[in-house]
Short mmCIF file of C-alpha atoms in Angstrom, two decimals:
data_model
loop_
_atom_site.label_atom_id
_atom_site.label_comp_id
_atom_site.label_asym_id
_atom_site.label_seq_id
_atom_site.Cartn_x
_atom_site.Cartn_y
_atom_site.Cartn_z
CA MET J 29 13.87 -21.45 26.03
CA LEU J 30 10.49 -19.85 26.82
CA ASN J 31 7.75 -22.36 27.20
CA ARG J 32 4.17 -21.61 25.62
CA ARG J 33 2.55 -20.09 28.95
CA GLU J 34 5.93 -17.96 29.55
CA THR J 35 5.69 -16.81 25.73
CA MET J 36 2.15 -15.43 26.25
CA ALA J 37 2.64 -13.96 29.88
CA THR J 38 5.81 -11.97 28.40
CA GLY J 39 3.79 -11.06 25.27
CA ALA J 40 7.07 -12.61 23.02
CA SER J 41 6.11 -12.80 19.18
CA SER J 42 8.10 -13.34 16.13
CA GLY J 43 9.53 -9.96 14.82
CA GLY J 44 10.96 -6.87 16.29
CA THR J 45 9.59 -4.44 19.24
CA THR J 46 8.14 -1.15 18.26
CA LEU J 47 8.15 1.65 21.20
CA ILE J 48 6.07 4.62 21.30
CA SER J 49 7.68 6.36 24.29
CA SER J 50 6.15 8.40 26.92
CA GLU J 51 6.65 11.57 25.36
CA THR J 52 5.87 10.77 22.04
CA THR J 53 2.18 11.30 20.10
CA VAL J 54 1.72 9.74 16.81
CA LYS J 55 -1.17 10.83 14.55
CA GLY J 56 -2.43 8.49 12.14
CA ASP J 57 -2.87 4.84 11.75
CA ILE J 58 -0.66 2.16 12.30
CA THR J 59 -0.11 -1.32 10.95
CA PHE J 60 2.77 -3.38 12.74
CA THR J 61 4.06 -6.65 12.85
CA GLY J 62 6.15 -8.19 15.88
CA GLN J 63 5.14 -6.39 19.20
CA LEU J 64 4.03 -2.80 19.60
CA ASP J 65 4.63 -1.16 22.98
CA VAL J 66 2.80 2.25 23.68
CA GLU J 67 3.81 4.28 26.71
CA GLY J 68 2.90 7.25 24.99
CA THR J 69 -0.13 8.40 22.83
CA ILE J 70 -1.57 7.35 19.34
CA GLU J 71 -4.35 9.12 17.83
CA GLY J 72 -5.55 6.79 15.06
CA SER J 73 -6.45 2.86 14.28
CA ILE J 74 -3.98 0.17 15.40
CA GLN J 75 -3.81 -2.94 13.19
CA ALA J 76 -1.56 -6.24 13.28
CA GLY J 77 -0.05 -7.24 10.12
CA SER J 78 0.39 -10.96 11.16
CA GLY J 79 -1.27 -13.52 13.45
CA ASP J 80 1.18 -13.46 16.21
CA ALA J 81 1.21 -9.67 16.56
CA VAL J 82 1.10 -8.36 20.01
CA LEU J 83 -0.15 -4.87 21.14
CA ARG J 84 0.87 -3.88 24.99
CA VAL J 85 -0.60 -0.46 26.19
CA VAL J 86 1.14 0.26 29.45
CA SER J 87 0.36 2.50 32.39
CA GLY J 88 0.25 5.93 31.07
CA GLY J 89 -0.13 4.84 27.62
CA ARG J 90 -3.26 6.10 25.56
CA VAL J 91 -4.99 5.32 22.15
CA SER J 92 -7.55 6.97 20.62
CA GLY J 93 -8.83 4.80 17.56
CA GLU J 94 -10.11 1.44 16.83
CA ILE J 95 -7.44 -1.39 17.65
CA LYS J 96 -7.59 -4.76 15.50
CA VAL J 97 -4.93 -7.33 16.81
CA PRO J 98 -4.58 -11.00 17.83
CA HIS J 99 -3.05 -10.33 21.01
CA ALA J 100 -3.05 -7.54 23.36
CA THR J 101 -2.42 -6.36 26.77
CA VAL J 102 -3.84 -3.00 28.09
CA ASN J 103 -2.71 -1.38 31.63
CA GLY J 104 -3.59 2.22 29.98
CA LYS J 105 -6.44 4.16 28.12
CA ILE J 106 -8.16 3.04 24.98
CA GLU J 107 -10.71 5.28 23.40
CA GLY J 108 -12.30 3.29 20.86
CA ASP J 109 -13.33 -0.52 20.07
CA ILE J 110 -10.78 -3.08 20.53
CA HIS J 111 -10.91 -6.39 18.48
CA SER J 112 -8.61 -9.17 19.88
CA SER J 113 -9.02 -12.42 17.95
CA GLU J 114 -6.97 -14.33 20.28
CA ARG J 115 -6.07 -13.25 23.61
CA LEU J 116 -6.94 -9.92 25.62
CA VAL J 117 -5.31 -9.07 29.15
CA LEU J 118 -6.79 -6.20 30.82
CA ALA J 119 -4.83 -5.21 33.77
CA GLU J 120 -5.69 -3.44 36.99
CA GLN J 121 -5.42 -0.02 35.38
CA ALA J 122 -6.64 -0.77 31.98
CA ALA J 123 -9.66 2.16 30.91
CA ILE J 124 -11.51 1.16 28.19
CA ASP J 125 -14.12 4.08 26.51
CA GLY J 126 -15.62 1.45 23.74
CA ASP J 127 -16.73 -1.98 22.82
CA VAL J 128 -14.49 -5.26 23.19
CA TYR J 129 -14.62 -7.97 20.89
CA TYR J 130 -12.31 -10.68 22.34
CA ASN J 131 -11.97 -14.43 22.20
CA LEU J 132 -10.36 -15.14 25.47
CA ILE J 133 -9.89 -12.60 28.04
CA GLU J 134 -8.23 -11.86 31.62
CA MET J 135 -9.59 -8.88 33.76
CA SER J 136 -7.93 -7.83 36.58
CA VAL J 137 -9.60 -6.24 39.56
CA GLY J 138 -9.61 -2.60 38.81
CA ALA J 139 -10.06 -2.88 35.24
CA LYS J 140 -12.55 -0.43 33.82
CA VAL J 141 -14.83 -1.01 30.23
CA ASN J 142 -17.32 1.44 29.69
CA GLY J 143 -18.91 -0.37 26.82
CA GLY J 144 -20.10 -3.60 25.54
CA MET J 145 -18.16 -6.83 26.03
CA ARG J 146 -18.81 -9.41 23.14
CA HIS J 147 -17.11 -12.84 23.13
CA SER J 148 -16.54 -13.74 19.51
CA SER J 149 -14.30 -15.62 16.89
CA SER J 150 -12.18 -13.11 14.84
CA SER J 151 -14.33 -13.11 11.64
CA MET J 152 -17.43 -12.83 14.10
CA ALA J 153 -16.02 -9.62 15.89
CA ASP J 154 -15.51 -8.15 12.13
CA ASP J 155 -19.36 -9.06 11.66
CA LEU J 156 -20.49 -7.32 14.64
CA ALA J 157 -18.45 -4.33 14.32
CA ALA J 158 -19.64 -4.13 10.69
CA LYS J 159 -23.30 -4.54 11.95
CA ARG J 160 -23.00 -1.73 14.36
CA GLU J 161 -21.32 0.69 12.50
CA ALA J 162 -24.16 0.18 9.59
CA LYS J 163 -26.72 0.66 12.30
CA ALA J 164 -25.03 3.86 13.55
CA ALA J 165 -25.24 5.18 10.07
CA GLU J 166 -28.59 4.52 9.50
CA SER J 167 -29.66 5.92 12.75
CA THR J 168 -27.66 9.15 11.67
CA LEU J 169 -29.55 9.34 7.93
CA SER J 170 -32.96 9.16 9.72
CA SER J 171 -32.10 11.67 12.31
#
């Protein structure tokens, strides 16, 4: 039986595990429950369908799109904003090109973030993202 700390460290969640293997590219948006392990490439947004869902982007894994999940561990590349309403772990090979919205964060030496980092609750993260998108649309219209 895993205690709470071991459950969080291993990324255990209720539901099954979905694997995007290293030679696989998925084009399109993904909504998942349980655990999603990305060893390959996803070109599209990722959204959790439950409050205990866990996303893992391992070394060599790549996501191009917005991510909205409660729990995430990143050791690969993310091109887009990531919203983690519970816990976000950025391992030493993590490279994020986008804004990071988090509640709790653990960042290892060597992890890279090219964008803003904003502490927020889950509802606040959604509000900030909506305001940012509106501001970007407004500046595009005025150009």
